[in-house]
Short mmCIF file of C-alpha atoms in Angstrom, two decimals:
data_model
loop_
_atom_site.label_atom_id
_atom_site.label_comp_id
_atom_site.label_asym_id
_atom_site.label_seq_id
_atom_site.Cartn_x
_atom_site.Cartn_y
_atom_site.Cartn_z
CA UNK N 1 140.42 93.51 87.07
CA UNK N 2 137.48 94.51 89.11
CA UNK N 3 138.49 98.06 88.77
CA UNK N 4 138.82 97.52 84.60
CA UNK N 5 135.35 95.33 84.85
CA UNK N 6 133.74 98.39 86.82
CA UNK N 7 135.01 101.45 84.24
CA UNK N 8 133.85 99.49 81.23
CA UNK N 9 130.35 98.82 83.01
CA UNK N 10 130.05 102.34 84.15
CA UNK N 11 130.83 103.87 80.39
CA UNK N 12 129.11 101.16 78.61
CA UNK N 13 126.05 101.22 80.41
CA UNK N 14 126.27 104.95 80.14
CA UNK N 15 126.67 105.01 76.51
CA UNK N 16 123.67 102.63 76.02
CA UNK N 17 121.61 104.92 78.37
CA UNK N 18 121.72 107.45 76.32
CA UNK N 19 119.26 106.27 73.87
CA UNK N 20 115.64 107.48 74.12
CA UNK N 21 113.29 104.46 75.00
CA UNK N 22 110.08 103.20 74.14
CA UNK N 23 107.46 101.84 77.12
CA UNK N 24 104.75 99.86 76.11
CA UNK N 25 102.58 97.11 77.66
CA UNK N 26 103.98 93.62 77.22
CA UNK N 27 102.30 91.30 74.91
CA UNK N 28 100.31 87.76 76.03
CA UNK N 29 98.74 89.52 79.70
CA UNK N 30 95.69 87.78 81.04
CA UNK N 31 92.60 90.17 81.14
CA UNK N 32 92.49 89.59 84.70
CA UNK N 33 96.18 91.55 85.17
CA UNK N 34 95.93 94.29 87.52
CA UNK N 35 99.37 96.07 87.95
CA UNK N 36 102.69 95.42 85.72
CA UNK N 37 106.08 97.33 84.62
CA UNK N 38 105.81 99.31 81.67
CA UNK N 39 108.50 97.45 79.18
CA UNK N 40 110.68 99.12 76.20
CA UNK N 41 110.24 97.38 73.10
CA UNK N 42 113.98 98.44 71.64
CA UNK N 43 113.21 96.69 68.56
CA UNK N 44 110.16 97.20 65.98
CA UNK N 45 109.80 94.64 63.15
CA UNK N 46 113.90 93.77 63.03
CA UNK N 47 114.68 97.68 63.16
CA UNK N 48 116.09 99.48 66.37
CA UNK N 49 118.96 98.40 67.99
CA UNK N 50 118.10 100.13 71.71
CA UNK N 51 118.75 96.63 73.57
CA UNK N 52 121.35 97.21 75.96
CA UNK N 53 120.17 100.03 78.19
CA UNK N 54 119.61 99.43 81.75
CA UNK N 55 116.22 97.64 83.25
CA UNK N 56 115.90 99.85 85.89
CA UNK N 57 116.82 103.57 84.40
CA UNK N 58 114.38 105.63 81.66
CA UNK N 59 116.30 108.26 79.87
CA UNK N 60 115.04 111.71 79.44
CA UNK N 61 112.99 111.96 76.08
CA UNK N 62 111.85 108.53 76.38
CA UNK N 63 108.04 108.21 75.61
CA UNK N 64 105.64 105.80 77.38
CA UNK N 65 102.14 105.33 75.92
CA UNK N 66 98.99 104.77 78.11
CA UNK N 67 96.65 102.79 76.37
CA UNK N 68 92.92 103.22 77.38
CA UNK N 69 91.58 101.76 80.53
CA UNK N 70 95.29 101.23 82.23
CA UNK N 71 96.49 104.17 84.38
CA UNK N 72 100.88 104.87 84.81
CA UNK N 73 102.47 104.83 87.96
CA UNK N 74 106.19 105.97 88.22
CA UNK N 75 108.51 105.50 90.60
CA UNK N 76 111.75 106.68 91.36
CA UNK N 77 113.99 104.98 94.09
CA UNK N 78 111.53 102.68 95.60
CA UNK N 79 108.63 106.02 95.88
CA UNK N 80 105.73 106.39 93.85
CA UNK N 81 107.08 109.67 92.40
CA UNK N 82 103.74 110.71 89.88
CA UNK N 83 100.24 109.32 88.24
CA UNK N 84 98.59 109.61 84.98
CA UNK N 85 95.05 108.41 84.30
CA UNK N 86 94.11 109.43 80.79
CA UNK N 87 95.44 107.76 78.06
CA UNK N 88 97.99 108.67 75.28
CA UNK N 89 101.88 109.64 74.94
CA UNK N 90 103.71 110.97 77.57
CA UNK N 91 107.56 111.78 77.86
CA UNK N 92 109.87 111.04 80.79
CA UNK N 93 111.64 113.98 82.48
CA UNK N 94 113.80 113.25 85.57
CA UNK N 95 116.22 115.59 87.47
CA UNK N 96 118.31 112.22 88.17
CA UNK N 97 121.73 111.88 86.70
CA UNK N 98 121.15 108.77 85.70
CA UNK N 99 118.15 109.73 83.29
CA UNK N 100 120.58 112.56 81.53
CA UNK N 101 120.39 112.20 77.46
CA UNK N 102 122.57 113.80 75.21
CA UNK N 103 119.40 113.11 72.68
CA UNK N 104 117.19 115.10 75.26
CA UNK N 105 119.20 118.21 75.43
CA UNK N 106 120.85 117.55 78.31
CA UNK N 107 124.11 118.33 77.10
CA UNK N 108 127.05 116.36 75.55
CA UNK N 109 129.89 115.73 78.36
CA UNK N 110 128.23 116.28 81.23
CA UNK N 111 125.42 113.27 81.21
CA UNK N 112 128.72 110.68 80.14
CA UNK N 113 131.45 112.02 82.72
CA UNK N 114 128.68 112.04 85.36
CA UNK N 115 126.96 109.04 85.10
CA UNK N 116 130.17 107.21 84.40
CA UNK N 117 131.46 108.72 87.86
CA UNK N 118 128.22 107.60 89.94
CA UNK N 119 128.12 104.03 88.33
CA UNK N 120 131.80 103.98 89.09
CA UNK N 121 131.15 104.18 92.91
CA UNK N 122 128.33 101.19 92.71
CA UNK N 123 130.44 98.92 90.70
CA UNK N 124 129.28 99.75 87.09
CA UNK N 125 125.77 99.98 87.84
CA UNK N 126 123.57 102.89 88.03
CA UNK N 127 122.76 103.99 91.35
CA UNK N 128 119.58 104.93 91.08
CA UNK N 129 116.10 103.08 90.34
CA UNK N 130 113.19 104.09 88.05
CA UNK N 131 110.22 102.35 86.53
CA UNK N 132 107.17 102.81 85.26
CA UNK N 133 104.15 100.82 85.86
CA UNK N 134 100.75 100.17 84.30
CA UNK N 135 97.73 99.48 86.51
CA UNK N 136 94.00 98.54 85.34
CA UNK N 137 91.49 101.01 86.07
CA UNK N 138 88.85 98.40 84.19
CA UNK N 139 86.51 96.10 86.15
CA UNK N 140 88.61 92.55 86.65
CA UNK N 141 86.51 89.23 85.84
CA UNK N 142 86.62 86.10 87.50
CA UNK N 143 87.36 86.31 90.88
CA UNK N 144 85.14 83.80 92.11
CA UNK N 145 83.36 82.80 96.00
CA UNK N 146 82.22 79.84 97.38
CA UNK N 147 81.22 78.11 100.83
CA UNK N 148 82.42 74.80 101.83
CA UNK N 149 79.62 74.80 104.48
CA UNK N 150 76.05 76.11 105.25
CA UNK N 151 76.76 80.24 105.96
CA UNK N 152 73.84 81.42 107.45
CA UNK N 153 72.13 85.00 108.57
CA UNK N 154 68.78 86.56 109.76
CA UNK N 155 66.54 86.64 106.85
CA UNK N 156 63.77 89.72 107.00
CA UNK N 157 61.48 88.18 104.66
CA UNK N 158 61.05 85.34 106.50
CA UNK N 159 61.31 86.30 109.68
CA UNK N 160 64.62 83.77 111.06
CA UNK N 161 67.82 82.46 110.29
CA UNK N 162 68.56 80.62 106.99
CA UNK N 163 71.40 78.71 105.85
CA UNK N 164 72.87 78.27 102.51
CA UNK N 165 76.02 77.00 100.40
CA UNK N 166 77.08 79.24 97.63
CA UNK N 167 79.34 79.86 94.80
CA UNK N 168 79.62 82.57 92.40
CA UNK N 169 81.92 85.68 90.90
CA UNK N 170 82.58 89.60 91.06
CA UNK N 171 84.40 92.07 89.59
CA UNK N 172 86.90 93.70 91.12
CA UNK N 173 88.00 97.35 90.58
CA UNK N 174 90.72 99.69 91.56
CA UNK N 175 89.53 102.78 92.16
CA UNK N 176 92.50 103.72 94.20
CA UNK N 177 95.90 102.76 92.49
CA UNK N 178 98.21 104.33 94.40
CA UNK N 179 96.68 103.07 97.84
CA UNK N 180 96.49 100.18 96.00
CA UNK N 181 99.79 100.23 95.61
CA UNK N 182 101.37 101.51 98.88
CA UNK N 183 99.42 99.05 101.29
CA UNK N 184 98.48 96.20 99.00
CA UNK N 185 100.51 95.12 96.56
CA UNK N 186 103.50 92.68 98.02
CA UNK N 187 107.55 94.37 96.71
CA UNK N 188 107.86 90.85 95.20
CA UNK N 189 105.80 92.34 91.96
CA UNK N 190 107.28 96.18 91.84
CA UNK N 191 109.42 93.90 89.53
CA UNK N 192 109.99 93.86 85.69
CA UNK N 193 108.25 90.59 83.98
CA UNK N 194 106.09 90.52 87.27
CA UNK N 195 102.32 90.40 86.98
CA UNK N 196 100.02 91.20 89.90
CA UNK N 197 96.64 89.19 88.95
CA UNK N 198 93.71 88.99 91.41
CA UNK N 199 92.75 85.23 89.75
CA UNK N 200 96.41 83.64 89.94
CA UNK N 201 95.77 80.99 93.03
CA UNK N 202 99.69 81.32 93.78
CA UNK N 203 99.26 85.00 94.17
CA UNK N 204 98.87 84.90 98.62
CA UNK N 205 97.50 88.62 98.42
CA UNK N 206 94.92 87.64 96.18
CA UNK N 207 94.20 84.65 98.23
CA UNK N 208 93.55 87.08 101.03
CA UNK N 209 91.04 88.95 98.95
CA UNK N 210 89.35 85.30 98.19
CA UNK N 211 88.78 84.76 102.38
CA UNK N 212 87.54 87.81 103.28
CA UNK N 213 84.79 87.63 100.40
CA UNK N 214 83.53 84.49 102.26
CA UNK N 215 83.57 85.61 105.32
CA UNK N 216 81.96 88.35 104.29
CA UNK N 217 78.74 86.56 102.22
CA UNK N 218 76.39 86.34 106.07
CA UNK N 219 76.36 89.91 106.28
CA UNK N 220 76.04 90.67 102.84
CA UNK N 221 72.76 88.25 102.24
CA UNK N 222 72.12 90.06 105.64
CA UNK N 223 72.36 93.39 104.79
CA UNK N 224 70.37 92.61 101.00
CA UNK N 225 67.36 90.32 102.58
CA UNK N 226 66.83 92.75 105.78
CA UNK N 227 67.09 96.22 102.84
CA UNK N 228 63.25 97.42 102.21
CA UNK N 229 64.64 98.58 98.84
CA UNK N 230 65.24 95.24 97.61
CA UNK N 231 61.71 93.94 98.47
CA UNK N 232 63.13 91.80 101.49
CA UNK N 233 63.22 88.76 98.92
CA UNK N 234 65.86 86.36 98.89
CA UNK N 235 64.98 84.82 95.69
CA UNK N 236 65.85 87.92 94.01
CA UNK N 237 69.96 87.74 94.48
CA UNK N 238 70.45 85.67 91.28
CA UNK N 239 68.67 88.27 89.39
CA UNK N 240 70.31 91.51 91.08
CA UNK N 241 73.90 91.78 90.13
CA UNK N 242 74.52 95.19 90.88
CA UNK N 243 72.20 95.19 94.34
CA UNK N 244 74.11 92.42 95.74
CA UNK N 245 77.37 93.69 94.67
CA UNK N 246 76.43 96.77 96.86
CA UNK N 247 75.53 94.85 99.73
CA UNK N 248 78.75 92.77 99.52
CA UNK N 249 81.00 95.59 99.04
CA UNK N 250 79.63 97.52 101.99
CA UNK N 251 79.97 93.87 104.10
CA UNK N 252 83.85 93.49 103.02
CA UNK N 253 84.22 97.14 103.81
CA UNK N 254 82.86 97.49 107.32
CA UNK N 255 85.08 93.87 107.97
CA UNK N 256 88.26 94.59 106.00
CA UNK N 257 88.39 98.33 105.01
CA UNK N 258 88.73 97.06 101.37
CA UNK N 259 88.11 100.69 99.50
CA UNK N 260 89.47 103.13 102.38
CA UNK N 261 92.83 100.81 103.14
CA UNK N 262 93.48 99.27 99.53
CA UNK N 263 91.76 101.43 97.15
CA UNK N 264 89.42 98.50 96.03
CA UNK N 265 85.85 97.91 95.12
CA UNK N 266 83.50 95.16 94.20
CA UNK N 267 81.46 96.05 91.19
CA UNK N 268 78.91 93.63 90.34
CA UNK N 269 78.25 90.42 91.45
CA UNK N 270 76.93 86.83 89.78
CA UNK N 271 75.30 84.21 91.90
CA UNK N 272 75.90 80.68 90.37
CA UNK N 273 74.21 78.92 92.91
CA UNK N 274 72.54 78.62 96.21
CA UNK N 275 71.58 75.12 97.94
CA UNK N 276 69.41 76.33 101.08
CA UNK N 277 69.39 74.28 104.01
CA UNK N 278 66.03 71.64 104.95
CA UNK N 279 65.15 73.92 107.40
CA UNK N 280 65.24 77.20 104.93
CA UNK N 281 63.49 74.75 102.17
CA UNK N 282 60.40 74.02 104.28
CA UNK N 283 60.10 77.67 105.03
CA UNK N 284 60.72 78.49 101.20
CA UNK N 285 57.59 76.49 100.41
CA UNK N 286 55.70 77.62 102.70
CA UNK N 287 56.05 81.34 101.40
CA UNK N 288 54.99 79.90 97.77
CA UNK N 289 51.85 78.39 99.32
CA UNK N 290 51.26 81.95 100.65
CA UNK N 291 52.09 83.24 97.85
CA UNK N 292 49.87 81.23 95.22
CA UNK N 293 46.60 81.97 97.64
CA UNK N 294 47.27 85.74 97.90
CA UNK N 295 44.69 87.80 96.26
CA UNK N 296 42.28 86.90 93.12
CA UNK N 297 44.72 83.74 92.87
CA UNK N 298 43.50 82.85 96.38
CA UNK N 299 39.49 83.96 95.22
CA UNK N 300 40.04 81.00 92.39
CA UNK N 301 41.75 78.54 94.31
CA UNK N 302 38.69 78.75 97.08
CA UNK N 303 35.83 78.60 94.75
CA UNK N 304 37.25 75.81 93.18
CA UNK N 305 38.02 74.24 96.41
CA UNK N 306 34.45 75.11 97.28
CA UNK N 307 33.04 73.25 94.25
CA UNK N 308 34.95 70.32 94.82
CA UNK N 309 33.22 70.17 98.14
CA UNK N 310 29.95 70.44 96.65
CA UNK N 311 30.56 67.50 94.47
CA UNK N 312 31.80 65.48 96.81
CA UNK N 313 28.81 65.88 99.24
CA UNK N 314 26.10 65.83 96.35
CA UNK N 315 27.69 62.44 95.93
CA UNK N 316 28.06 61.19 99.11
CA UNK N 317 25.44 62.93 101.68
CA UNK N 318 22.60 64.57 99.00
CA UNK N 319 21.37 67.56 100.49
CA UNK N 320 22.53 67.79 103.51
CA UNK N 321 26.06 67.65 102.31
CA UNK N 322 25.76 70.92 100.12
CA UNK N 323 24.06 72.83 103.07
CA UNK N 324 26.97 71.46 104.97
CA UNK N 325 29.09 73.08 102.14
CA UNK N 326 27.55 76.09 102.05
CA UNK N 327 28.13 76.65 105.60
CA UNK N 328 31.19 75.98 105.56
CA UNK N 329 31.77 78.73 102.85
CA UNK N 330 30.29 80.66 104.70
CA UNK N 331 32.67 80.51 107.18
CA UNK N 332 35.95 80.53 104.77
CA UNK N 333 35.00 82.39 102.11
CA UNK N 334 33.43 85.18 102.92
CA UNK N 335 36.13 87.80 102.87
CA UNK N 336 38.28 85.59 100.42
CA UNK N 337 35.15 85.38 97.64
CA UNK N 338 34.43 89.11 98.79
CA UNK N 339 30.93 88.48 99.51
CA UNK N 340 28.65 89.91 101.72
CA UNK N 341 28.39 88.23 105.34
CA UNK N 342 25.51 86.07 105.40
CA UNK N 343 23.39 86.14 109.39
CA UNK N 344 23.60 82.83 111.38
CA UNK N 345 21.75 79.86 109.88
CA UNK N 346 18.54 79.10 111.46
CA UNK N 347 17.69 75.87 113.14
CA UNK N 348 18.88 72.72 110.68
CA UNK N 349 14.87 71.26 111.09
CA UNK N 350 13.09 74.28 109.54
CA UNK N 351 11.77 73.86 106.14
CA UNK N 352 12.18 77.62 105.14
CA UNK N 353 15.68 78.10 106.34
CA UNK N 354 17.00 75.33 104.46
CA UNK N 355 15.28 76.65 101.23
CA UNK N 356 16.61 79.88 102.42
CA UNK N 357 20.19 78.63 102.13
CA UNK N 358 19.57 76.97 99.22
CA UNK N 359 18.42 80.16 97.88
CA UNK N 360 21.64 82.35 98.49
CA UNK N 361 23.71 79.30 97.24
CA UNK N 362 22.02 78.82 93.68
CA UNK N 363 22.51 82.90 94.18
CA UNK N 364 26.32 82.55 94.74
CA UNK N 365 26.36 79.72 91.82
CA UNK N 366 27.40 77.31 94.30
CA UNK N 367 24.67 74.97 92.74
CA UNK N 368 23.09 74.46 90.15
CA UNK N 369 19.03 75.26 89.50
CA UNK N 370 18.69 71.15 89.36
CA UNK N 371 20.17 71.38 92.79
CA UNK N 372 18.36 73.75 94.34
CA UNK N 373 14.42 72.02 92.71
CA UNK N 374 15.97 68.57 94.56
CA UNK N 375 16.91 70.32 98.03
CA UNK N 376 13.46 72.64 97.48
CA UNK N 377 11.20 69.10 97.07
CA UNK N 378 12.91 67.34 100.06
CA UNK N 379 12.78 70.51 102.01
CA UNK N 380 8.98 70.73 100.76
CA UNK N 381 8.61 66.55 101.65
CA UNK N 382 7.30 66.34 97.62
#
């Protein structure tokens, strides 16, 4: 019986062989799929009847179509046997026995008696293996980072190490398929109905991917904060997409050899969120302090610090108090007001270096020409 069994599996399988197939993509993929088989669709709106023919053999003739953004790998026997990039209609042609069509030209005994023989000796099956897969050449959402703990790196900005927990996404591409391919992708999904996706948390290879992203986040925010070309700010990752991406991908490639061992590449990046440590919050706040008092923002904030001071002394020490004030602007505000340096304030006791000082400060508009008659009449004893 087994011999019977393997004759009419041999010229059956033969027979339905014969027909010319059509390879398409499959229908319901994620858009986060990266690599799957090509499938023949052997019916079309209840016509066709091309349903029979083996999974693993593609007869001569048969056309595949590459739709844009996907690339086609083929393989023949376990090898990646050819590429195509651009997209549109493409016809199979294989030197294999098993691929012979009497629809292709291939002749009309030959393909039957010889297949038949060779699936004869494996038990009615073909003894050969070719398929045809499709692999994205688009960026890949939603593969996503985040920190469990504080990751932290030497900040050039500020000068010292900050810490951080962060979460966030990147796009992937593959700019390599066939290296992608050949060291990357486990056998387990060179299968038909098999879908390699970079997001599916079962997927361990992908799960790899996930680990060395957060290992590789210190020197990334490293290699951004300590880059002249990105202004040495921090604050500006959640606006830079495609500056941190660059920073990360060079991080995961000097630690994992992402592009030169898997033909991969992060894209662009999307920072969700970072919660800085105390520590880096203090220093955070300090560098908006520093910031808000640089340049004429720091010439406002002094004169108005100034003329608080005045007020406060006209109302609690007269006199006195403002030419305490006006010393003491003297001393501050000179280069921040941009004002010319004033010489060293006589002795307190004489009558004409008082109304001196009074002088340059109604000058300045420190006070006010009330001010300056009151200080001139006590300075005057009137």
């Amino acid at each position: 019986m087994g011999l019977v069994q393997a004759v009419k599996g041999a010229v059956g399988g033969v027979l339905a062989d014969q027909w010319k197939d059509f390879f398409t993509v499959p229908t319901g993929l994620p858009s986060t799929a990266a690599l799957f088989a090509a499938v023949p669709r052997g019916t079309n709106a209840g016509r066709g009847s091309n349903t029979s023919a083996s999974s693993n053999i593609i007869s001569n003739g048969s056309k595949i179509v590459v739709p844009e953004g996907y690339g086609l790998l083929l393989f023949q026997d376990g090898a990646i046997t050819g590429f195509v990039a651009e997209p549109g209609g493409y016809e199979w042609r294989s030197d294999d026995a098993n691929s012979q069509s009497i629809f292709a030209g291939d002749g009309l005994v030959g393909p039957l008696i010889k297949q038949s023989w060779e699936r004869f000796k494996f038990g009615g099956q073909p003894g050969s293996q070719q398929a045809a897969f499709f692999v994205s050449l688009k960026e890949l959402p939603d593969n996503r980072f985040g920190t469990q703990s504080e990751i932290y790196w030497d900040d050039g900005f500020l000068g010292t190490q900050v810490g951080a927990l962060t979460r966030g996404s990147y796009t992937l591409k593959i700019v390599d398929p066939i290296l992608f391919v050949k060291n990357f992708v486990p056998a387990s999904y060179l299968q038909p109905g098999q879908v390699f996706d970079f997001t599916d948390l079962d997927n361990a290879a992908a799960s790899q991917l996930f680990n060395e992203v957060v290992g590789s986040l210190a020197p990334a925010f490293s290699l951004y904060t300590n880059d002249p070309g990105k202004g040495n700010r921090i604050t500006k990752l959640q606006q830079d997409s495609l500056g941190f991406a660059q920073s990360l991908s060079a991080a995961v490639e000097q630690g994992y050899q992402w592009k030169s061992d898997r033909g991969l590449a992060i894209v662009k990046t999307a920072i969700v969120s970072i919660e800085y440590d105390a520590n880096t919050r203090e220093l955070l706040k300090t560098v908006q302090r520093a910031d808000a008092l640089a340049g004429s923002r720091g010439n406002s904030n002094l004169q108005a610090s100034v003329a608080q001071g005045i007020q406060s002394a006209g109302e609690n020490g007269g006199a006195a108090g403002l030419v305490g004030v006006g010393m003491a602007s003297g001393m501050f505000g000179a280069g921040a007001l941009q004002q010319p340096a004033t010489p060293a304030a006589p002795a307190a006791d004489d009558p004409v270096a008082k109304l001196k000082k009074a002088k340059e400060m109604l000058d300045l508009g420190l006070i006010t020409q009330d001010d300056y008659d009151t200080l001139k009449a006590k300075a005057l004893g009137l």
